[in-house]
């Protein structure tokens, strides 16, 4: 996996895949296969012979998200894989953003093969996200998972009609709001130094260590290391709690996510908070100011707080929502 893909997986895959953990390429691939294939709405066909596999003909509809029927048409917005322009499929009060994809590449078996090819997967995921990010600039959208595919416009309309109430509730929740990510990273060495300075027991153990024999020194040193480690963990957890509480108070809703894998994201330091926050759009400037204030306040611990967004709001689409979202 290239360095570029590692950075992308660390920063982008969680949003695209409902923030599923991207601990390794295999896990990412398997999660996509499991999530995508049951949602692929294509007509069943007889299995081709092993000697002469016949490619599927025709198109399906790759579905990016759901918007209100009155949303502006996505002018000159290209879909994935050069599949043509993104279109609106309307059903009553709702519409889906879709583009046409060939079944030869996106039918069940070709899709299963393609999901095992990381350059293909990266390219498609980037294009899917690009459509969502462009759409978010002009409309409220309920993002759908990567590889949500329907066989026809009629199938898309049937889905919208069946889930009309759920989608309406989600759109109302997301109106005028944006998802932002906050990652808090600390310098482990500076946290340990601060832990030593704050703990009276550390001074006592260090004094005993200085006066102990060689045999006793080993046990005292181990005890001191465990104590500093425990105080450091407690200190880091308290800082994470404080930062999350302050940002949560600023937001409409918030969720905490697993810390990202350092090898994938390329971050430095120890990530002790990875949060997603649903924020009123007119309060984003204030959120930036709050993040700067919190970073300054915890500077002694080498704190770095990364604010990213706005993201497609996967983390705030209720799990009880439309079947295509589950």
PDB file of N, CA and C in Angstrom, residues 262-300:
ATOM      1  N   UNK A 262      -1.766   4.670  13.571  1.00  0.00           N
ATOM      2  CA  UNK A 262      -0.702   5.620  13.227  1.00  0.00           C
ATOM      3  C   UNK A 262      -0.064   5.295  11.884  1.00  0.00           C
ATOM      4  N   UNK A 263       0.085   4.013  11.565  1.00  0.00           N
ATOM      5  CA  UNK A 263       0.712   3.629  10.303  1.00  0.00           C
ATOM      6  C   UNK A 263      -0.133   4.036   9.107  1.00  0.00           C
ATOM      7  N   UNK A 264      -1.464   4.046   9.286  1.00  0.00           N
ATOM      8  CA  UNK A 264      -2.335   4.416   8.182  1.00  0.00           C
ATOM      9  C   UNK A 264      -2.477   5.919   8.046  1.00  0.00           C
ATOM     10  N   UNK A 265      -2.655   6.606   9.156  1.00  0.00           N
ATOM     11  CA  UNK A 265      -2.921   8.046   9.089  1.00  0.00           C
ATOM     12  C   UNK A 265      -1.647   8.875   9.025  1.00  0.00           C
ATOM     13  N   UNK A 266      -0.518   8.306   9.526  1.00  0.00           N
ATOM     14  CA  UNK A 266       0.740   9.040   9.498  1.00  0.00           C
ATOM     15  C   UNK A 266       0.853  10.119  10.552  1.00  0.00           C
ATOM     16  N   UNK A 267      -0.022  10.096  11.567  1.00  0.00           N
ATOM     17  CA  UNK A 267       0.041  11.153  12.574  1.00  0.00           C
ATOM     18  C   UNK A 267       1.184  10.908  13.555  1.00  0.00           C
ATOM     19  N   UNK A 268       1.629  11.973  14.189  1.00  0.00           N
ATOM     20  CA  UNK A 268       2.667  11.907  15.206  1.00  0.00           C
ATOM     21  C   UNK A 268       2.043  12.143  16.572  1.00  0.00           C
ATOM     22  N   UNK A 269       2.607  11.505  17.578  1.00  0.00           N
ATOM     23  CA  UNK A 269       2.051  11.634  18.917  1.00  0.00           C
ATOM     24  C   UNK A 269       1.023  10.547  19.180  1.00  0.00           C
ATOM     25  N   UNK A 270       0.378  10.637  20.334  1.00  0.00           N
ATOM     26  CA  UNK A 270      -0.609   9.651  20.751  1.00  0.00           C
ATOM     27  C   UNK A 270      -2.002  10.236  20.572  1.00  0.00           C
ATOM     28  N   UNK A 271      -2.816   9.604  19.713  1.00  0.00           N
ATOM     29  CA  UNK A 271      -4.175  10.091  19.504  1.00  0.00           C
ATOM     30  C   UNK A 271      -5.052   9.601  20.654  1.00  0.00           C
ATOM     31  N   UNK A 272      -5.537  10.519  21.448  1.00  0.00           N
ATOM     32  CA  UNK A 272      -6.344  10.128  22.603  1.00  0.00           C
ATOM     33  C   UNK A 272      -7.807  10.530  22.440  1.00  0.00           C
ATOM     34  N   UNK A 273      -8.113  11.243  21.375  1.00  0.00           N
ATOM     35  CA  UNK A 273      -9.513  11.578  21.084  1.00  0.00           C
ATOM     36  C   UNK A 273      -9.685  11.651  19.575  1.00  0.00           C
ATOM     37  N   UNK A 274     -10.670  10.932  19.091  1.00  0.00           N
ATOM     38  CA  UNK A 274     -11.074  10.997  17.690  1.00  0.00           C
ATOM     39  C   UNK A 274     -12.592  11.157  17.712  1.00  0.00           C
ATOM     40  N   UNK A 275     -13.053  12.381  17.584  1.00  0.00           N
ATOM     41  CA  UNK A 275     -14.476  12.656  17.732  1.00  0.00           C
ATOM     42  C   UNK A 275     -15.083  13.240  16.477  1.00  0.00           C
ATOM     43  N   UNK A 276     -16.372  13.018  16.302  1.00  0.00           N
ATOM     44  CA  UNK A 276     -17.146  13.636  15.221  1.00  0.00           C
ATOM     45  C   UNK A 276     -18.240  14.471  15.865  1.00  0.00           C
ATOM     46  N   UNK A 277     -18.456  15.674  15.334  1.00  0.00           N
ATOM     47  CA  UNK A 277     -19.363  16.624  15.954  1.00  0.00           C
ATOM     48  C   UNK A 277     -20.278  17.237  14.901  1.00  0.00           C
ATOM     49  N   UNK A 278     -21.563  17.243  15.181  1.00  0.00           N
ATOM     50  CA  UNK A 278     -22.543  17.865  14.300  1.00  0.00           C
ATOM     51  C   UNK A 278     -22.740  19.295  14.782  1.00  0.00           C
ATOM     52  N   UNK A 279     -22.385  20.254  13.933  1.00  0.00           N
ATOM     53  CA  UNK A 279     -22.292  21.649  14.344  1.00  0.00           C
ATOM     54  C   UNK A 279     -23.182  22.504  13.441  1.00  0.00           C
ATOM     55  N   UNK A 280     -23.860  23.469  14.035  1.00  0.00           N
ATOM     56  CA  UNK A 280     -24.596  24.437  13.236  1.00  0.00           C
ATOM     57  C   UNK A 280     -23.615  25.154  12.308  1.00  0.00           C
ATOM     58  N   UNK A 281     -23.976  25.280  11.035  1.00  0.00           N
ATOM     59  CA  UNK A 281     -23.058  25.857  10.054  1.00  0.00           C
ATOM     60  C   UNK A 281     -22.603  27.252  10.438  1.00  0.00           C
ATOM     61  N   UNK A 282     -23.485  28.026  11.081  1.00  0.00           N
ATOM     62  CA  UNK A 282     -23.107  29.394  11.435  1.00  0.00           C
ATOM     63  C   UNK A 282     -22.265  29.471  12.708  1.00  0.00           C
ATOM     64  N   UNK A 283     -21.918  28.311  13.299  1.00  0.00           N
ATOM     65  CA  UNK A 283     -21.074  28.292  14.496  1.00  0.00           C
ATOM     66  C   UNK A 283     -19.692  27.696  14.219  1.00  0.00           C
ATOM     67  N   UNK A 284     -19.405  27.401  12.953  1.00  0.00           N
ATOM     68  CA  UNK A 284     -18.134  26.755  12.629  1.00  0.00           C
ATOM     69  C   UNK A 284     -16.948  27.661  12.948  1.00  0.00           C
ATOM     70  N   UNK A 285     -17.056  28.948  12.664  1.00  0.00           N
ATOM     71  CA  UNK A 285     -15.949  29.860  12.988  1.00  0.00           C
ATOM     72  C   UNK A 285     -15.678  29.859  14.489  1.00  0.00           C
ATOM     73  N   UNK A 286     -16.735  29.813  15.277  1.00  0.00           N
ATOM     74  CA  UNK A 286     -16.557  29.727  16.728  1.00  0.00           C
ATOM     75  C   UNK A 286     -15.909  28.429  17.144  1.00  0.00           C
ATOM     76  N   UNK A 287     -16.217  27.348  16.449  1.00  0.00           N
ATOM     77  CA  UNK A 287     -15.590  26.057  16.734  1.00  0.00           C
ATOM     78  C   UNK A 287     -14.088  26.135  16.485  1.00  0.00           C
ATOM     79  N   UNK A 288     -13.693  26.784  15.413  1.00  0.00           N
ATOM     80  CA  UNK A 288     -12.259  26.935  15.148  1.00  0.00           C
ATOM     81  C   UNK A 288     -11.578  27.697  16.283  1.00  0.00           C
ATOM     82  N   UNK A 289     -12.223  28.744  16.751  1.00  0.00           N
ATOM     83  CA  UNK A 289     -11.659  29.497  17.862  1.00  0.00           C
ATOM     84  C   UNK A 289     -11.552  28.665  19.118  1.00  0.00           C
ATOM     85  N   UNK A 290     -12.567  27.835  19.386  1.00  0.00           N
ATOM     86  CA  UNK A 290     -12.551  26.969  20.562  1.00  0.00           C
ATOM     87  C   UNK A 290     -11.409  25.965  20.482  1.00  0.00           C
ATOM     88  N   UNK A 291     -11.195  25.378  19.315  1.00  0.00           N
ATOM     89  CA  UNK A 291     -10.113  24.405  19.143  1.00  0.00           C
ATOM     90  C   UNK A 291      -8.764  25.066  19.385  1.00  0.00           C
ATOM     91  N   UNK A 292      -8.572  26.277  18.877  1.00  0.00           N
ATOM     92  CA  UNK A 292      -7.313  27.001  19.121  1.00  0.00           C
ATOM     93  C   UNK A 292      -7.112  27.260  20.609  1.00  0.00           C
ATOM     94  N   UNK A 293      -8.189  27.638  21.283  1.00  0.00           N
ATOM     95  CA  UNK A 293      -8.106  27.905  22.729  1.00  0.00           C
ATOM     96  C   UNK A 293      -7.718  26.647  23.501  1.00  0.00           C
ATOM     97  N   UNK A 294      -8.343  25.507  23.156  1.00  0.00           N
ATOM     98  CA  UNK A 294      -8.052  24.260  23.864  1.00  0.00           C
ATOM     99  C   UNK A 294      -6.627  23.787  23.595  1.00  0.00           C
ATOM    100  N   UNK A 295      -6.151  23.960  22.372  1.00  0.00           N
ATOM    101  CA  UNK A 295      -4.780  23.562  22.053  1.00  0.00           C
ATOM    102  C   UNK A 295      -3.785  24.390  22.855  1.00  0.00           C
ATOM    103  N   UNK A 296      -4.043  25.680  22.980  1.00  0.00           N
ATOM    104  CA  UNK A 296      -3.164  26.552  23.765  1.00  0.00           C
ATOM    105  C   UNK A 296      -3.193  26.163  25.240  1.00  0.00           C
ATOM    106  N   UNK A 297      -4.383  25.860  25.752  1.00  0.00           N
ATOM    107  CA  UNK A 297      -4.533  25.527  27.170  1.00  0.00           C
ATOM    108  C   UNK A 297      -3.748  24.272  27.551  1.00  0.00           C
ATOM    109  N   UNK A 298      -3.649  23.323  26.613  1.00  0.00           N
ATOM    110  CA  UNK A 298      -2.967  22.055  26.916  1.00  0.00           C
ATOM    111  C   UNK A 298      -1.597  21.975  26.243  1.00  0.00           C
ATOM    112  N   UNK A 299      -1.004  23.112  25.980  1.00  0.00           N
ATOM    113  CA  UNK A 299       0.279  23.152  25.289  1.00  0.00           C
ATOM    114  C   UNK A 299       1.374  22.440  26.076  1.00  0.00           C
ATOM    115  N   UNK A 300       1.312  22.470  27.396  1.00  0.00           N
ATOM    116  CA  UNK A 300       2.347  21.833  28.216  1.00  0.00           C
ATOM    117  C   UNK A 300       2.461  20.341  27.942  1.00  0.00           C
TER     118      UNK A 300
END
